[in-house]
Coordinates of C-alpha atoms and ligand atoms in Angstrom, one line a residue:
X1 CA -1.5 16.0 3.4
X2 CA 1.7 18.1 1.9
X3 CA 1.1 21.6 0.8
X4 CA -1.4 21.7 3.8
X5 CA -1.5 24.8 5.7
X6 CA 0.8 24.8 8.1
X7 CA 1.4 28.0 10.5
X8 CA 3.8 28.2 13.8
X9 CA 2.5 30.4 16.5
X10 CA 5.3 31.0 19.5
X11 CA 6.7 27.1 18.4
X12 CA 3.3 26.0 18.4
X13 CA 2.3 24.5 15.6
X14 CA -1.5 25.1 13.8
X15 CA -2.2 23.0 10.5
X16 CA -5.5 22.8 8.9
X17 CA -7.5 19.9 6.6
X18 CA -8.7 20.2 3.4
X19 CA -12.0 21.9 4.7
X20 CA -10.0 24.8 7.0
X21 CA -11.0 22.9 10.4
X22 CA -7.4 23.4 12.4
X23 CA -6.3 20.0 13.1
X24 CA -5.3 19.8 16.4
X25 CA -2.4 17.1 17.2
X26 CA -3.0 17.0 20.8
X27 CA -6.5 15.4 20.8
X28 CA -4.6 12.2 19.5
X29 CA -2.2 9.9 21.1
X30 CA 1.4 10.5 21.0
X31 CA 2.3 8.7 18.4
X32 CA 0.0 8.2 16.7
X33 CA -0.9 7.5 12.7
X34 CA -3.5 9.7 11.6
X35 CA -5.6 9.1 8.5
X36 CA -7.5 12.1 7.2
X37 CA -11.1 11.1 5.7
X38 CA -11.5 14.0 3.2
X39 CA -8.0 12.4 1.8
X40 CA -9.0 9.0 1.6
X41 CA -12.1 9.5 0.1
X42 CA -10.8 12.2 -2.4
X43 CA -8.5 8.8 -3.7
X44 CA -11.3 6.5 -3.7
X45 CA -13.3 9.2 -5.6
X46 CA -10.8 8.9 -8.4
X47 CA -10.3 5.3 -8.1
X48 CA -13.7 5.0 -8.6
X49 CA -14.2 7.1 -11.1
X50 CA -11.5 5.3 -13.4
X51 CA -13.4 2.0 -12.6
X52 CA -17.0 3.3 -13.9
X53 CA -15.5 4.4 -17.4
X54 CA -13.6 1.6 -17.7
X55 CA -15.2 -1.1 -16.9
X56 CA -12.3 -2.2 -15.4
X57 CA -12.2 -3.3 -11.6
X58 CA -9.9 -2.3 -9.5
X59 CA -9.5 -3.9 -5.5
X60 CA -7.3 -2.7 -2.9
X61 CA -4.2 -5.1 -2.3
X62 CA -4.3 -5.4 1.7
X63 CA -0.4 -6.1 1.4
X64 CA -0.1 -1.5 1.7
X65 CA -3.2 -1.3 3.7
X66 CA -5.3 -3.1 6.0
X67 CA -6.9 -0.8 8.5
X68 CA -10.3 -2.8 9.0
X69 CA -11.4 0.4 11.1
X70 CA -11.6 2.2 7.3
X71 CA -13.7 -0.5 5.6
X72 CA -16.7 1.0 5.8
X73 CA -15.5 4.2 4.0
X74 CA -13.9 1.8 1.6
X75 CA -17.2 -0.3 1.3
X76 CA -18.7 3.0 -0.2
X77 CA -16.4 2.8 -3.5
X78 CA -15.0 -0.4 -3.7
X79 CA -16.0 -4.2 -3.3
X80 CA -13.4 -6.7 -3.2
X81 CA -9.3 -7.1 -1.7
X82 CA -6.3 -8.7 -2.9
X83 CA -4.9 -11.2 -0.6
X84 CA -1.6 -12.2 -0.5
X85 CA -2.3 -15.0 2.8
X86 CA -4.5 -17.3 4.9
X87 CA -4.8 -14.0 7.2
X88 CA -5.3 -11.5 4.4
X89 CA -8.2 -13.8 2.8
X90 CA -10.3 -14.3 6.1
X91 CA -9.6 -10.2 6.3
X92 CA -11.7 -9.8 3.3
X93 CA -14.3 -12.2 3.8
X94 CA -14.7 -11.0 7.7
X95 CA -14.4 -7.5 7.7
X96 CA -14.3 -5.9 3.9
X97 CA -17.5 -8.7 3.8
X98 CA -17.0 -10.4 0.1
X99 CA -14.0 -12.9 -1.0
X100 CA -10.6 -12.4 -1.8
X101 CA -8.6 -12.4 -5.1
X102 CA -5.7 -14.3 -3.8
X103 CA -2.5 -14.6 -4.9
X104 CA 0.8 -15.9 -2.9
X105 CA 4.2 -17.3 -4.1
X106 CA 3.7 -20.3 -2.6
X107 CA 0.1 -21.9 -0.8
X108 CA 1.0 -24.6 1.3
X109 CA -1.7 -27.6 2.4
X110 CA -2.3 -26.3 5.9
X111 CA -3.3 -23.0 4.2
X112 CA -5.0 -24.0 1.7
X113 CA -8.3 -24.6 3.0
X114 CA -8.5 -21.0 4.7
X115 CA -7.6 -19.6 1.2
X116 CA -10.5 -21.6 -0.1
X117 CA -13.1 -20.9 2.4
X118 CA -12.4 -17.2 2.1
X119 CA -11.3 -16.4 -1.9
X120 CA -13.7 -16.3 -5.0
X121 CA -10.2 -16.1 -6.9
X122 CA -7.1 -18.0 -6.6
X123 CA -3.8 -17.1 -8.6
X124 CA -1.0 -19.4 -8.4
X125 CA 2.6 -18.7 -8.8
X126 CA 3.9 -22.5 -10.5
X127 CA 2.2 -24.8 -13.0
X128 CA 3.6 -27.0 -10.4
X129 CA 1.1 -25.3 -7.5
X130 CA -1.4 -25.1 -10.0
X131 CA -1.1 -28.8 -10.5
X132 CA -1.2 -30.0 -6.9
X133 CA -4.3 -27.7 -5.8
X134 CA -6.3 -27.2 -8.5
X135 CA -8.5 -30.1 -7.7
X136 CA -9.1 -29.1 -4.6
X137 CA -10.8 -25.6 -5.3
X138 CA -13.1 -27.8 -7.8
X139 CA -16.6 -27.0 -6.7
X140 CA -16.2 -23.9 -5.1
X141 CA -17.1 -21.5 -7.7
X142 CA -13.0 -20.4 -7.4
X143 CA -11.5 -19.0 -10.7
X144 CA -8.1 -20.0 -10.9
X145 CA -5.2 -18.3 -12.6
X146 CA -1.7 -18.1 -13.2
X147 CA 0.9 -15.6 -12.6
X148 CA 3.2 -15.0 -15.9
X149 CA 6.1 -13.0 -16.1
X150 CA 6.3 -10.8 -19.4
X151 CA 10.3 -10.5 -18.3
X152 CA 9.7 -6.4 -18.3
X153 CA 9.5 -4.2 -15.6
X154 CA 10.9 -0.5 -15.5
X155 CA 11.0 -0.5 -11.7
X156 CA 14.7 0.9 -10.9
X157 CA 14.7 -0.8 -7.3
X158 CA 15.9 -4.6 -7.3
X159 CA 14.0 -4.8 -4.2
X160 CA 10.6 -3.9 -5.9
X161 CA 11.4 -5.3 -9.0
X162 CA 8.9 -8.5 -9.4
X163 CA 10.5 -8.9 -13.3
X164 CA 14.3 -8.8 -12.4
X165 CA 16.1 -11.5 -13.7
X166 CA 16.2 -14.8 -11.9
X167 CA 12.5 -13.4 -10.4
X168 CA 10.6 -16.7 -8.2
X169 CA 7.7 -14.9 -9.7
X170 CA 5.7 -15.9 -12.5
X171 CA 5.9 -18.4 -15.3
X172 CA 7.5 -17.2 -18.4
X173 CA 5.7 -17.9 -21.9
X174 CA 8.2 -20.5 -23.0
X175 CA 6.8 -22.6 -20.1
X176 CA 3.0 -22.7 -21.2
X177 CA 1.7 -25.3 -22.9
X178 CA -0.2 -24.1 -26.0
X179 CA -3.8 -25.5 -24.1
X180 CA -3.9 -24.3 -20.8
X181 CA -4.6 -26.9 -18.3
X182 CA -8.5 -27.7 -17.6
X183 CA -9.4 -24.7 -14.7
X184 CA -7.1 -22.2 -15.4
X185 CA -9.2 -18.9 -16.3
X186 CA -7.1 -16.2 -15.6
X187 CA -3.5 -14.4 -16.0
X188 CA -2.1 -12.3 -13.5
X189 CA 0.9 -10.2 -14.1
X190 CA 2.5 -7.3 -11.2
X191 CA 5.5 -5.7 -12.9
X192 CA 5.3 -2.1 -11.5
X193 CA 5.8 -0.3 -8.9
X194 CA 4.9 3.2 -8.2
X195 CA 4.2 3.4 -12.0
X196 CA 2.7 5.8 -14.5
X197 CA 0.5 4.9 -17.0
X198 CA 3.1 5.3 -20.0
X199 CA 5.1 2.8 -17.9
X200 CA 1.5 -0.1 -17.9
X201 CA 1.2 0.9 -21.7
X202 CA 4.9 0.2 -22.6
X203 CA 4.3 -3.2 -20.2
X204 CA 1.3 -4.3 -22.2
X205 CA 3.2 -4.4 -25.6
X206 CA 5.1 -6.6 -23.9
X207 CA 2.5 -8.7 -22.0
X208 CA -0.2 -8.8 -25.4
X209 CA 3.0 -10.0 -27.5
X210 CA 4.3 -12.6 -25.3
X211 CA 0.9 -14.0 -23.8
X212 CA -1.9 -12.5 -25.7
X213 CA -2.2 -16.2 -27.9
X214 CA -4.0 -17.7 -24.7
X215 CA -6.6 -15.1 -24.1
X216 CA -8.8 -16.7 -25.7
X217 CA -8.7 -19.6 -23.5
X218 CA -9.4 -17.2 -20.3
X219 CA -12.0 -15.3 -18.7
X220 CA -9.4 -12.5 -16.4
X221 CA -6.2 -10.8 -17.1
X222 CA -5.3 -9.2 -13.6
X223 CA -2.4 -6.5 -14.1
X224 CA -1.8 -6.6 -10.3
X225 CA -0.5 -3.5 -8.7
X226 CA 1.8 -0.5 -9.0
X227 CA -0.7 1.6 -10.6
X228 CA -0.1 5.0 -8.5
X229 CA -3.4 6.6 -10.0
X230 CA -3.5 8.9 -7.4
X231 CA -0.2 10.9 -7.5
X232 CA -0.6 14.3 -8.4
X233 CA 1.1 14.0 -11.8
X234 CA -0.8 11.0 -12.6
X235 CA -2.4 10.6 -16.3
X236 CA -5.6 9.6 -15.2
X237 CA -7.2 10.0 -18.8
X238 CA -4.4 8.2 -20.3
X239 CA -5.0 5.4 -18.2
X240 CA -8.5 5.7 -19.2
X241 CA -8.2 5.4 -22.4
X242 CA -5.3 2.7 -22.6
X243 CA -8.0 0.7 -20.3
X244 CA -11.0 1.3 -22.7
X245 CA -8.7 0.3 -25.9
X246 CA -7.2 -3.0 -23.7
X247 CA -11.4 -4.3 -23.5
X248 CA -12.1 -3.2 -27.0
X249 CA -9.3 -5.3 -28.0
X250 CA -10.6 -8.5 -25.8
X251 CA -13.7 -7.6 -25.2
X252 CA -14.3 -11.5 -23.5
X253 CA -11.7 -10.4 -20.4
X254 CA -12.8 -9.4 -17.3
X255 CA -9.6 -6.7 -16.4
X256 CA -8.4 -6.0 -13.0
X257 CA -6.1 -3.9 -11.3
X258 CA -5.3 -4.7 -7.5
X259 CA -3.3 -1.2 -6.9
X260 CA -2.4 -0.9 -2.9
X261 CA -0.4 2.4 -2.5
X262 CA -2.8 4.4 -4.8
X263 CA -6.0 4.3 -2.3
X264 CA -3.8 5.9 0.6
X265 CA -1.4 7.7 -1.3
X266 CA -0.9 10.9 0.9
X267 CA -3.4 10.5 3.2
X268 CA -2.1 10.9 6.4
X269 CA 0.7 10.7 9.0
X270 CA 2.8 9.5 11.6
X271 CA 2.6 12.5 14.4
X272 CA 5.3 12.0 16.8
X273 CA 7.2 13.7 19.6
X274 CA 10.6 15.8 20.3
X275 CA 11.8 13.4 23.5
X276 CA 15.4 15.2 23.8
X277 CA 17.8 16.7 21.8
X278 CA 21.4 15.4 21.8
X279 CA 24.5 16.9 19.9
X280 CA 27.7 14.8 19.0
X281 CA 30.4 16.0 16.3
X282 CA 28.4 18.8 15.6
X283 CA 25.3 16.7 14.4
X284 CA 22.1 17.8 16.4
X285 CA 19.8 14.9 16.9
X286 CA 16.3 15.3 18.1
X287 CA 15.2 11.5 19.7
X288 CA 11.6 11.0 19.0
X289 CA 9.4 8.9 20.4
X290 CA 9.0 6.9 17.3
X291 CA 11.4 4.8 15.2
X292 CA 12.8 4.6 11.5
X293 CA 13.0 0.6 11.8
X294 CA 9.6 0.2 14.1
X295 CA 7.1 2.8 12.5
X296 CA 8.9 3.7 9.0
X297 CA 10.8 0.7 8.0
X298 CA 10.5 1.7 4.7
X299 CA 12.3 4.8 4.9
X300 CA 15.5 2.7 5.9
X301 CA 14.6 0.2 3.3
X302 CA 14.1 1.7 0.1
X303 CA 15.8 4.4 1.6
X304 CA 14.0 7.7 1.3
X305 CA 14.1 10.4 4.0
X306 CA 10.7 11.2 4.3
X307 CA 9.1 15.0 4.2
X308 CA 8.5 16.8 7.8
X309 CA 5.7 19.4 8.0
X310 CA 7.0 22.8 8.2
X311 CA 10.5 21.9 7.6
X312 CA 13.1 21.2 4.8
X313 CA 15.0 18.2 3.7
X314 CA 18.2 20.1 4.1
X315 CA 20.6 21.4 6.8
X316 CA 21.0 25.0 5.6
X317 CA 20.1 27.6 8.4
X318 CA 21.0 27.4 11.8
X319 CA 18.3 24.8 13.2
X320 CA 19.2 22.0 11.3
X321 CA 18.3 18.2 12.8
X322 CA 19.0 14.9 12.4
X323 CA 15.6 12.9 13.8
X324 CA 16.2 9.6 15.6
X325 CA 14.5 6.9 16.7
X326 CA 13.8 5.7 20.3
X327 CA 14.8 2.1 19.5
X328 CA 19.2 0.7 20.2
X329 CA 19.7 0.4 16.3
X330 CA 22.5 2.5 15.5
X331 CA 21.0 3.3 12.2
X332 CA 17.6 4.1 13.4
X333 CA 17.8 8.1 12.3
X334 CA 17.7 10.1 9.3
X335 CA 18.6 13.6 8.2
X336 CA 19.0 16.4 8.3
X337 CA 15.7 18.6 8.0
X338 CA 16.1 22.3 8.5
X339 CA 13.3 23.7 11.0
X340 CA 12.5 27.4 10.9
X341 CA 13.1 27.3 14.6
X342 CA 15.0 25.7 17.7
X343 CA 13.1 22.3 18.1
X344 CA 12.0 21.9 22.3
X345 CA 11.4 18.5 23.9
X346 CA 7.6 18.5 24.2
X347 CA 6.6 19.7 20.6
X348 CA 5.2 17.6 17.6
X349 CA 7.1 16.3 14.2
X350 CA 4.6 15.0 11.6
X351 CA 5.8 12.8 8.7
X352 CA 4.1 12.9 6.0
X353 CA 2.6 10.3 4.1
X354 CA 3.1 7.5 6.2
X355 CA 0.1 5.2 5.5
X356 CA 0.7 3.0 2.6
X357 CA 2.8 0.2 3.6
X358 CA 4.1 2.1 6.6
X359 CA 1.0 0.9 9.0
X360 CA 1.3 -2.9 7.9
X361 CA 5.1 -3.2 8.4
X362 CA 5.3 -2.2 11.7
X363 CA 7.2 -4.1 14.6
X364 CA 7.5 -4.1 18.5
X365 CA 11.4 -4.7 18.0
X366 CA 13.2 -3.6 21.5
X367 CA 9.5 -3.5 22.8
X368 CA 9.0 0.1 21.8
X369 CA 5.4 1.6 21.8
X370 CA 3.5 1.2 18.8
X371 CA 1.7 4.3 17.4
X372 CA -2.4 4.5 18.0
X373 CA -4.4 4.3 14.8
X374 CA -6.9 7.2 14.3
X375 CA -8.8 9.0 12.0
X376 CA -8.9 12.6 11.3
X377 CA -12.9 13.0 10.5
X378 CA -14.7 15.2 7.7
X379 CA -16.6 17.1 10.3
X380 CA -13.0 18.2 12.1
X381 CA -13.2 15.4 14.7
X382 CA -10.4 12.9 16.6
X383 CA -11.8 9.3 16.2
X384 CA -9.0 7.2 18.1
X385 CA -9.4 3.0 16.6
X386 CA -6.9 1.5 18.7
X387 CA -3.8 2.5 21.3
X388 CA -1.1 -0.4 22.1
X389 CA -0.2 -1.8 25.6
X390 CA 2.3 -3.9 26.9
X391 CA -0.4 -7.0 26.6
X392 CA -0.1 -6.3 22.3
X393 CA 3.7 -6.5 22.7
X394 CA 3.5 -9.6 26.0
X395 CA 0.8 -11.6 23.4
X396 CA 3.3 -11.4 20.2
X397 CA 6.0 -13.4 22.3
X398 CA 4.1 -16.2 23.3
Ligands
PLP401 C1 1.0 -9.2 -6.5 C2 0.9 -7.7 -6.0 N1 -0.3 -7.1 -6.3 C3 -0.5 -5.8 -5.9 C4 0.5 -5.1 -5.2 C5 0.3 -3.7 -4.8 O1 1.2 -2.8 -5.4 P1 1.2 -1.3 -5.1 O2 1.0 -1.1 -3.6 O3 2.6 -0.8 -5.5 O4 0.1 -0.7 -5.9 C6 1.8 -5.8 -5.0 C7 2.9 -5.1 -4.3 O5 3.9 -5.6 -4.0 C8 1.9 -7.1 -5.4 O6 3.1 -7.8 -5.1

């Protein structure tokens, strides 16, 4: 949604989709995230676009999205999810309607049979996991695999860094025996993280030299997530190409890619409201009816202050903001942001990009209101999915 057009009439503010319909924030909840179709599908587009000339498959990890209201647009591109849980598996089989490709650090044997009933794939994360379920996924057409760890990653953050040392992810190749145990068919390797294509090309060097002497002895190679095809400054044909050369090289491998942030990359936002505006040492602050920790944890997390529409991440000028949350964490705010005008209880902020990851990490914490789901249609039209009650936040506590 950045760079859309964005205009303020008398501190009213006007903003238009892709196709010039005027998007009108007050036919929607308040707060509320708002996915825009023309968006989505212009990512699935792409994403589908590097599958055909590739051959390559690539499934939507559910961890960064799970909206089961957007399947059926989904449906239309893609076929299959990546599961990283019992409750992620049976999301696939129920709603996206075909099996998952699983993967989780650690299955335990109350899970297991839900992960069976509802995954055509299974990755584990030990030989030692591998050895205790194995037999039990025998005769239910389930293609086992094992995560490795190539002991490269060029993510920066420790947090998002699956490859950092002393990582409880993956089996290195000094651990391998030289025949892979009877049912293992696949490898499965998620080093990156936000990542370019250079970054997967300079990861494959290292993944071909450490671990490329067993692919003969499998049928996958998954190279899990990360893969932000979608950014703007993405190399799409580079990708292409480093894709086509990976299947000329083992032209027996099925390849996979399990991106999540790349299918709603930029696709929408959390629209929120000016409650009241407080001022302490100098600092403005307006309170919104949303919260950092509740409806953006990752902004605190990572931490990133997040862009605003119609307004800068600055505090020149003289309407200059902090934006805080509604919830008693001290740290729930961030800032500043420079608006182009005084900001009035009342009137809408919309953060942008706030779909990946940001709708599947949400909480109730202090019993706050969550955000309605919705969709902003092609044809210019509010389709609301689902608002919260006090039932959603009464039902989580027992
Ligand atoms: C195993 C695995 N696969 C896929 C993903 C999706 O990654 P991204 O959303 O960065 O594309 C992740 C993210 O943590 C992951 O851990």
């Amino acid at each position: 949604m950045r760079g859309e057009i964005c205009i303020f009439v008398r501190n009213v503010m006007f903003t238009f989709d892709k196709s010039g319909n005027m998007i009108d924030f007050t036919l929607f909840p308040s707060p509320c995230y708002i996915t825009e179709e023309e968006l989505l599908r212009k990512n699935l587009h792409l994403i589908h676009t590097v599958k055909e000339r590739t051959g390559v498959e690539i499934i939507l990890a559910f961890k960064s999205f799970a909206g089961w209201h957007f399947f059926p647009i989904f449906r239309e591109y893609i076929e299959h999810a990546a599961a990283s849980s019992p409750y992620e598996t049976r999301l696939a089989w129920e709603e996206l309607g075909s099996k998952a490709y699983t993967y989780s650090p650690a299955y335990t044997e109350k899970d297991f049979p839900e992960i069976i009933r509802c995954s055509s794939h299974i990755t584990f994360n030990s030989l030692s996991q591998f050895y205790r379920f194995y037999a039990k996924t025998i005769g239910s057409n389930i293609s086992c695999g094992i995560r490795i760890n190539p002991e490269y990653s060029e993510v920066k953050t420790e947090l998002y860094n699956p490859s950092a040392p002393g990582t409880r992810f993956g089996v290195t190749c000094d651990l391998l025996p030289g025949k892979l145990p009877q049912g293992l068919e696949g490898f499965h390797c998620h080093c990156h993280c936000e990542s370019s294509s250079y970054e997967l090309e300079r990861t494959l060097e290292h993944i071909e030299k450490k671990f490329s002497r067993w692919f003969p002895q499998l049928k996958w190679l998954n190279l899990g997530g990360g893969h932000l095809i979608t950014r703007q400054d993405y190399d799409t044909e580079h990708l292409i190409t480093l894709l086509q050369e990976l299947k000329k090289r083992y032209p027996h491998l099925h390849i996979i890619l399990e991106p999540g942030s790349a299918f709603t990359w930029e696709t929408g936002v959390l629209a929120s409201e000016v409650i009241d505006i407080v001022e302490n040492g100098g600092i403005k602050t307006a309170i919104l009816n949303v919260s950092f920790t509740c409806h953006m944890p990752d902004c605190l997390e990572m931490p990133y202050q997040p862009a605003v529409r119609g307004a800068r991440s600055d505090s020149n000028g003289p309407y200059a903001y902090r934006l805080g949350g509604n919830s008693c964490l001290s740290g729930d705010y961030m800032g500043m942001w420079s608006f182009d005008r005084e900001l009035q209880p009342g009137e809408r902020i919309i953060f942008e990009d706030m779909i990946h990851y940001t709708t599947v990490k949400t909480t109730m914490f202090n019993g706050v209101p969550h955000p309605a789901i919705a969709l902003w249609t092609k044809e210019g039209k509010a389709k609301i999915y689902r608002e919260f009650t006090y039932k959603d936040y009464r039902e989580r506590m027992g």
